[in-house]
Each structure stands twice: as structure tokens, then as C-alpha cells.
């Protein structure tokens, strides 16, 4: 499918999401008030969703404890910790709902309990010949380099389904957003005989095929983010038209408001308007990773952000 940039989206986007990336620690003092201020600002400029998770790279994982879905992974002390975080998360969700903003939780499936691969060694990936980077930084769970995972293994699927089911039990959320980052990460890392035969689109479609029924069972929506990461990754415009055509049409698809990552100032995403019948969502980062943090002063002029938001109203 050939994609071309569009000067103006043909019809207004019903869902305009606030991407909360790297700013939430649900046990930090004053977090409810600070997140409330961000949500107030989002509502004032026309956003009607918030995709929330804890600080990178945890993104929602510490809200769960696996007692109901995968008891082999339950850890001493985790239940009390997860309960405290859920109580804070509930307060933030209530504030979002009072503003007419749908609260969603963000799931990054790179994370897993430390003993998962010891119990389920079939989930350990076969490293590709070019592997020279891990996406689990020191401090993620006290380990600098946990094993990468094989997305084709039965245990990997069981882990993902358990995480989704746990998050779907959060009473205040509308749905789950899954961020399937590419490159040297679990979804696209393994070089086993099965994984080698799959394209990026194959892997995405396979993930959606078992993730979507879990969300439906719990009365929640599923959304997949198109961003594939910035490290030896596939291009969104090359991968997602193929992937979207093979995914249940009720699965929503989100992309960032501009083509590429936030560290570059490009025009509106080339995918906009091309992924129907899937409901499409455009995401905006109001404070996030690249705004004067990791990569210096990039995309910080407020009128530019407001101009892009207006494009999708």
C-alpha cells in the first residue's frame, strides 16, 4: 500500500490521546495533584483520552501482582505494593473521568518478574547474530541484563495474556494500550527457527490475535501503538498498513501526531486516515521524553503543539 502525506485529516478524530511517558511514579508524594494538573491542561486543549502507566520502563506492570492470573509469578511483598499503587491510580483515573477524559493504562511487555525465565526457560530468546543491545536497563528490577524473550514461545503468550487480564481488572480504565516497540526488544528480537520466519507485521498480527480476546472477555478495549522504536527498527508506514489489514477491526490503532519520533519536528503522521476500519487515535506528548530532557530543546514551542492539536480536532 502506498501512503502519501495528507494536508488535512478528512474528518475530526474522535480520540485525541495524551501520552503519559516517563512522568508517573504512583508512590511519589504529590503525584495525584501533579497528574491532575496535566490532565486539566489536556482537557483545556481538546484531548479526551489519557494513556497512563508508571515511570519508564515499568508502564503499568507494577499495578499488578499475578495472584489471579499467573500465581507462579506472584512475589512476596508485591501484592501490598501493587495495592498501594492501584489506590493512587484510581484517584488519578477519577480526576480524568471528571474532565471527560477516558483513562487507559499503557502496557509495555518488556517487563517481567525476575524468576519468570527460570521457571519457563522456553521463553528465552535465541539472540540474533547482530544482537549488541538490551532494552532492559540497570535498575529495571535490580538486574542489568535479563534474558530477552521469544515471542513465539507458549510461555511468552501466557505471560502477555496474564498481564492483560490483570490490567483489565482495574475498575476505572476503558482499555489497554500496548506498545510493541521493535528492534532489539522481545517482540522482534528472537532468532529461533520460528521467529526467523516472521515479518514484523506477522508478529504484530499474531500478538493482536491472542491479546484482543482477553480484553473483550473483560469488557475492555485494545489499542496498539504504531511506534516501532528508534533502534534498527522497521518504518511505521511500511509495516502498519499490512499489519492493520490482518487485525480484528475493533482493535484501535494509535500513532503519534507527527511522522516519526517526538525528537524530530515533522508534519502529521503519514498513517493518518489510512488504517480504517480500525478506529484511529492520535497521541500528543505534552511534557514527555524529548522536551528539553534526553535530547535537549526539541519541539518545545507551545504554539506549534497547539497548531498540531487543532489539525486533528
XYZ file of C-alpha atoms in Angstrom:
313
model
C 0.000 0.000 0.000
C 1.374 3.395 -0.934
C 0.968 6.152 1.628
C 1.128 9.845 0.981
C 1.026 12.753 3.451
C -2.318 14.446 3.855
C -2.697 18.173 4.310
C -5.793 17.897 6.472
C -7.495 14.923 8.070
C -10.777 14.330 6.248
C -12.901 14.129 9.388
C -12.325 15.040 13.037
C -10.590 12.474 15.207
C -12.924 11.281 17.928
C -9.997 10.169 20.107
C -7.098 12.505 20.808
C -4.872 10.978 23.433
C -2.445 12.329 25.999
C 0.611 10.095 26.064
C 1.981 9.946 29.585
C 5.511 8.711 29.098
C 8.103 8.618 31.829
C 6.435 11.007 34.263
C 4.341 8.941 36.681
C 5.541 7.305 39.875
C 2.374 6.334 41.698
C 4.059 6.335 45.121
C 5.692 9.743 44.787
C 4.390 12.417 47.143
C 2.044 14.817 45.403
C 1.634 12.652 42.291
C -2.186 12.911 42.278
C -2.052 16.703 42.266
C 0.691 16.892 39.636
C -1.064 14.442 37.333
C -4.326 16.286 37.900
C -2.699 19.487 36.639
C -1.512 17.718 33.476
C -4.983 16.308 32.895
C -6.514 19.770 33.403
C -4.221 21.136 30.736
C -5.031 18.261 28.392
C -8.770 18.794 28.752
C -8.383 22.531 28.131
C -6.764 21.980 24.738
C -9.178 19.360 23.472
C -7.708 15.971 24.428
C -10.156 13.308 25.561
C -8.004 10.307 26.471
C -5.037 9.650 28.708
C -2.764 6.619 28.320
C -1.171 6.166 31.720
C 1.366 3.875 33.260
C 4.098 4.143 35.801
C 7.522 5.519 35.073
C 9.503 4.076 32.209
C 10.223 1.218 31.785
C 7.540 -0.174 34.089
C 4.472 1.333 32.344
C 1.621 -0.300 34.208
C 3.326 -3.525 35.248
C 3.686 -2.590 38.910
C -0.082 -2.170 39.182
C -0.459 -5.971 39.086
C 0.612 -8.920 41.222
C -0.341 -12.047 39.184
C -2.162 -13.746 42.073
C -5.250 -14.461 39.965
C -3.769 -14.981 36.508
C -0.286 -16.450 36.861
C 0.257 -17.452 40.524
C 3.664 -18.960 39.808
C 4.902 -15.396 39.266
C 3.435 -13.889 42.461
C 6.208 -12.441 44.631
C 6.290 -11.749 48.393
C 5.608 -8.086 49.023
C 4.366 -7.427 45.524
C 0.682 -7.647 46.458
C 0.854 -4.895 49.086
C 2.935 -2.687 46.788
C 0.561 -3.186 43.829
C -2.456 -2.447 46.041
C -0.984 0.902 47.122
C -0.243 1.841 43.519
C -3.736 0.885 42.370
C -5.281 3.134 45.017
C -3.298 6.105 43.700
C -4.049 5.182 40.107
C -7.773 5.068 40.935
C -7.665 8.657 42.205
C -5.961 9.863 39.025
C -8.499 7.977 36.892
C -11.360 9.573 38.803
C -9.965 13.042 38.089
C -9.594 12.172 34.405
C -13.182 10.938 34.214
C -14.437 14.142 35.865
C -12.876 16.073 32.969
C -14.408 13.879 30.286
C -11.074 12.156 29.645
C -11.041 8.378 29.205
C -8.379 6.726 31.403
C -6.407 3.930 29.721
C -3.417 2.015 31.008
C -0.246 1.590 28.972
C 1.379 -1.839 28.791
C 4.979 -2.287 27.730
C 5.529 -6.022 27.603
C 9.314 -5.862 28.007
C 8.899 -6.283 31.748
C 8.510 -9.492 33.722
C 9.246 -10.797 37.226
C 12.841 -11.788 37.788
C 12.158 -15.515 38.159
C 9.963 -15.863 35.059
C 12.687 -17.221 32.758
C 13.993 -19.565 35.457
C 10.541 -21.140 35.688
C 9.868 -21.053 31.944
C 13.151 -21.400 30.040
C 11.252 -21.969 26.779
C 10.564 -18.217 26.833
C 14.248 -17.293 26.497
C 15.093 -15.900 23.072
C 17.801 -17.074 20.700
C 19.925 -13.941 20.171
C 20.313 -12.809 16.556
C 23.860 -12.586 15.209
C 23.712 -8.774 15.262
C 22.471 -8.530 18.850
C 24.544 -5.985 20.733
C 21.970 -4.112 22.783
C 19.468 -4.970 25.510
C 16.418 -2.865 26.255
C 16.418 -3.646 29.983
C 18.482 -1.028 31.706
C 20.160 -1.396 35.100
C 17.657 -0.822 37.867
C 14.607 -2.109 35.982
C 14.315 -4.930 38.531
C 17.739 -4.921 40.055
C 19.211 -6.811 37.098
C 21.231 -5.169 34.353
C 20.563 -7.743 31.639
C 17.642 -10.101 31.959
C 17.170 -12.576 29.130
C 15.299 -11.342 26.078
C 12.108 -13.261 25.332
C 10.896 -15.364 22.417
C 7.541 -14.008 21.253
C 6.756 -17.388 19.662
C 7.020 -19.379 22.887
C 3.893 -20.618 24.715
C 5.167 -19.122 27.968
C 5.554 -15.690 26.389
C 1.936 -15.792 25.269
C 0.832 -16.925 28.735
C 2.749 -14.012 30.295
C 1.166 -11.448 27.977
C -2.337 -12.811 28.489
C -1.831 -12.724 32.272
C -0.587 -9.131 32.223
C -3.510 -8.030 30.084
C -6.055 -9.851 32.254
C -4.606 -8.296 35.407
C -4.738 -4.787 33.969
C -8.244 -5.335 32.625
C -9.352 -5.898 36.220
C -8.550 -2.288 37.070
C -12.100 -0.965 37.522
C -11.541 2.578 36.302
C -9.984 2.090 32.879
C -11.575 1.966 29.438
C -8.903 -0.124 27.764
C -5.288 -1.200 27.363
C -2.761 0.371 25.030
C 0.071 -1.965 24.008
C 3.333 -0.528 22.808
C 5.024 -3.095 20.573
C 8.435 -1.499 20.217
C 10.591 -3.078 17.544
C 14.357 -3.611 17.153
C 16.218 -5.453 19.905
C 13.157 -5.936 22.113
C 11.171 -9.018 22.977
C 8.540 -8.835 20.255
C 11.059 -8.766 17.412
C 14.335 -9.897 18.946
C 14.438 -13.681 18.841
C 16.195 -15.560 16.028
C 14.818 -19.014 16.726
C 13.606 -21.123 13.811
C 10.005 -19.974 14.276
C 10.679 -16.267 14.828
C 13.066 -16.046 11.867
C 10.235 -16.850 9.506
C 8.044 -13.968 10.714
C 7.920 -10.409 9.467
C 7.238 -7.512 11.825
C 3.660 -7.422 10.524
C 3.306 -11.179 11.152
C 4.362 -10.759 14.781
C 2.036 -7.809 15.375
C -0.951 -9.627 13.862
C -0.211 -12.743 15.928
C 0.006 -10.681 19.129
C -3.319 -8.981 18.379
C -4.982 -12.349 17.708
C -4.476 -13.505 21.294
C -4.464 -10.134 23.076
C -7.791 -8.858 21.737
C -9.948 -11.748 23.084
C -8.526 -11.190 26.588
C -9.640 -7.561 26.540
C -13.049 -8.441 25.085
C -13.583 -11.053 27.800
C -13.129 -8.350 30.449
C -15.164 -5.697 28.673
C -12.145 -3.532 27.805
C -10.842 -2.146 24.536
C -7.466 -2.935 22.984
C -5.314 -0.342 21.263
C -1.965 -0.881 19.548
C 0.537 1.930 19.118
C 2.314 2.034 15.773
C 5.630 3.414 17.006
C 8.279 0.761 16.428
C 11.190 2.352 18.239
C 14.300 4.111 17.086
C 16.908 1.337 17.103
C 17.282 -0.675 13.894
C 13.518 -0.742 13.548
C 11.035 -1.036 10.712
C 9.302 2.067 9.424
C 5.721 2.521 10.618
C 4.432 3.444 7.161
C 5.967 0.253 5.719
C 4.688 -2.139 8.414
C 1.304 -1.000 9.676
C -0.859 -0.984 6.527
C -0.055 -4.699 6.170
C -0.435 -5.419 9.896
C -3.692 -3.475 10.261
C -5.335 -5.382 7.425
C -4.828 -8.622 9.378
C -6.063 -7.433 12.787
C -9.642 -7.535 14.075
C -11.299 -4.248 13.028
C -12.379 -3.474 16.598
C -8.742 -3.138 17.673
C -7.870 0.544 17.799
C -4.596 1.867 16.406
C -2.734 4.914 17.681
C 0.148 6.866 16.222
C 1.993 9.945 17.313
C 0.771 13.194 15.851
C 3.827 13.591 13.664
C 5.703 11.279 11.334
C 8.464 9.622 13.290
C 9.516 10.206 16.879
C 8.976 13.296 19.013
C 12.631 14.238 18.770
C 12.024 15.341 15.174
C 9.593 18.019 14.063
C 7.800 16.566 11.068
C 4.382 17.024 9.553
C 1.304 14.979 10.524
C 1.700 11.212 10.525
C 1.544 9.626 7.085
C -0.669 6.894 8.557
C -3.472 9.321 9.430
C -6.655 8.302 7.692
C -5.178 5.158 6.123
C -5.935 2.467 8.722
C -9.732 2.155 8.579
C -11.883 0.327 9.500
C -9.827 0.444 12.699
C -10.683 3.354 14.998
C -7.665 5.658 14.776
C -6.251 7.668 17.651
C -3.635 10.386 17.537
C -1.410 10.844 20.602
C 0.182 14.022 21.925
C 3.056 14.235 24.388
C 2.708 17.427 26.437
C 5.690 17.040 28.721
C 7.457 13.940 27.639
C 10.722 12.283 26.931
C 12.197 14.643 24.374
C 11.017 18.027 25.620
C 14.199 19.502 26.968
C 15.267 16.245 28.630
C 17.130 13.466 26.859
C 17.690 15.298 23.593
C 17.726 18.971 24.517
C 15.290 21.649 23.476
C 13.154 19.939 20.857
C 9.534 20.680 19.946
C 9.007 22.899 22.962
C 7.264 25.863 21.355
C 3.721 25.747 22.681
C 2.013 27.312 19.686
C 3.448 24.549 17.486
C 1.912 21.866 19.675
C -1.394 23.736 19.764
C -1.335 24.023 15.970
C -0.895 20.275 15.579
C -3.679 19.557 18.054
C -6.016 21.817 16.102
C -5.218 19.828 12.966
C -6.913 16.765 14.454
C -9.927 18.465 16.056
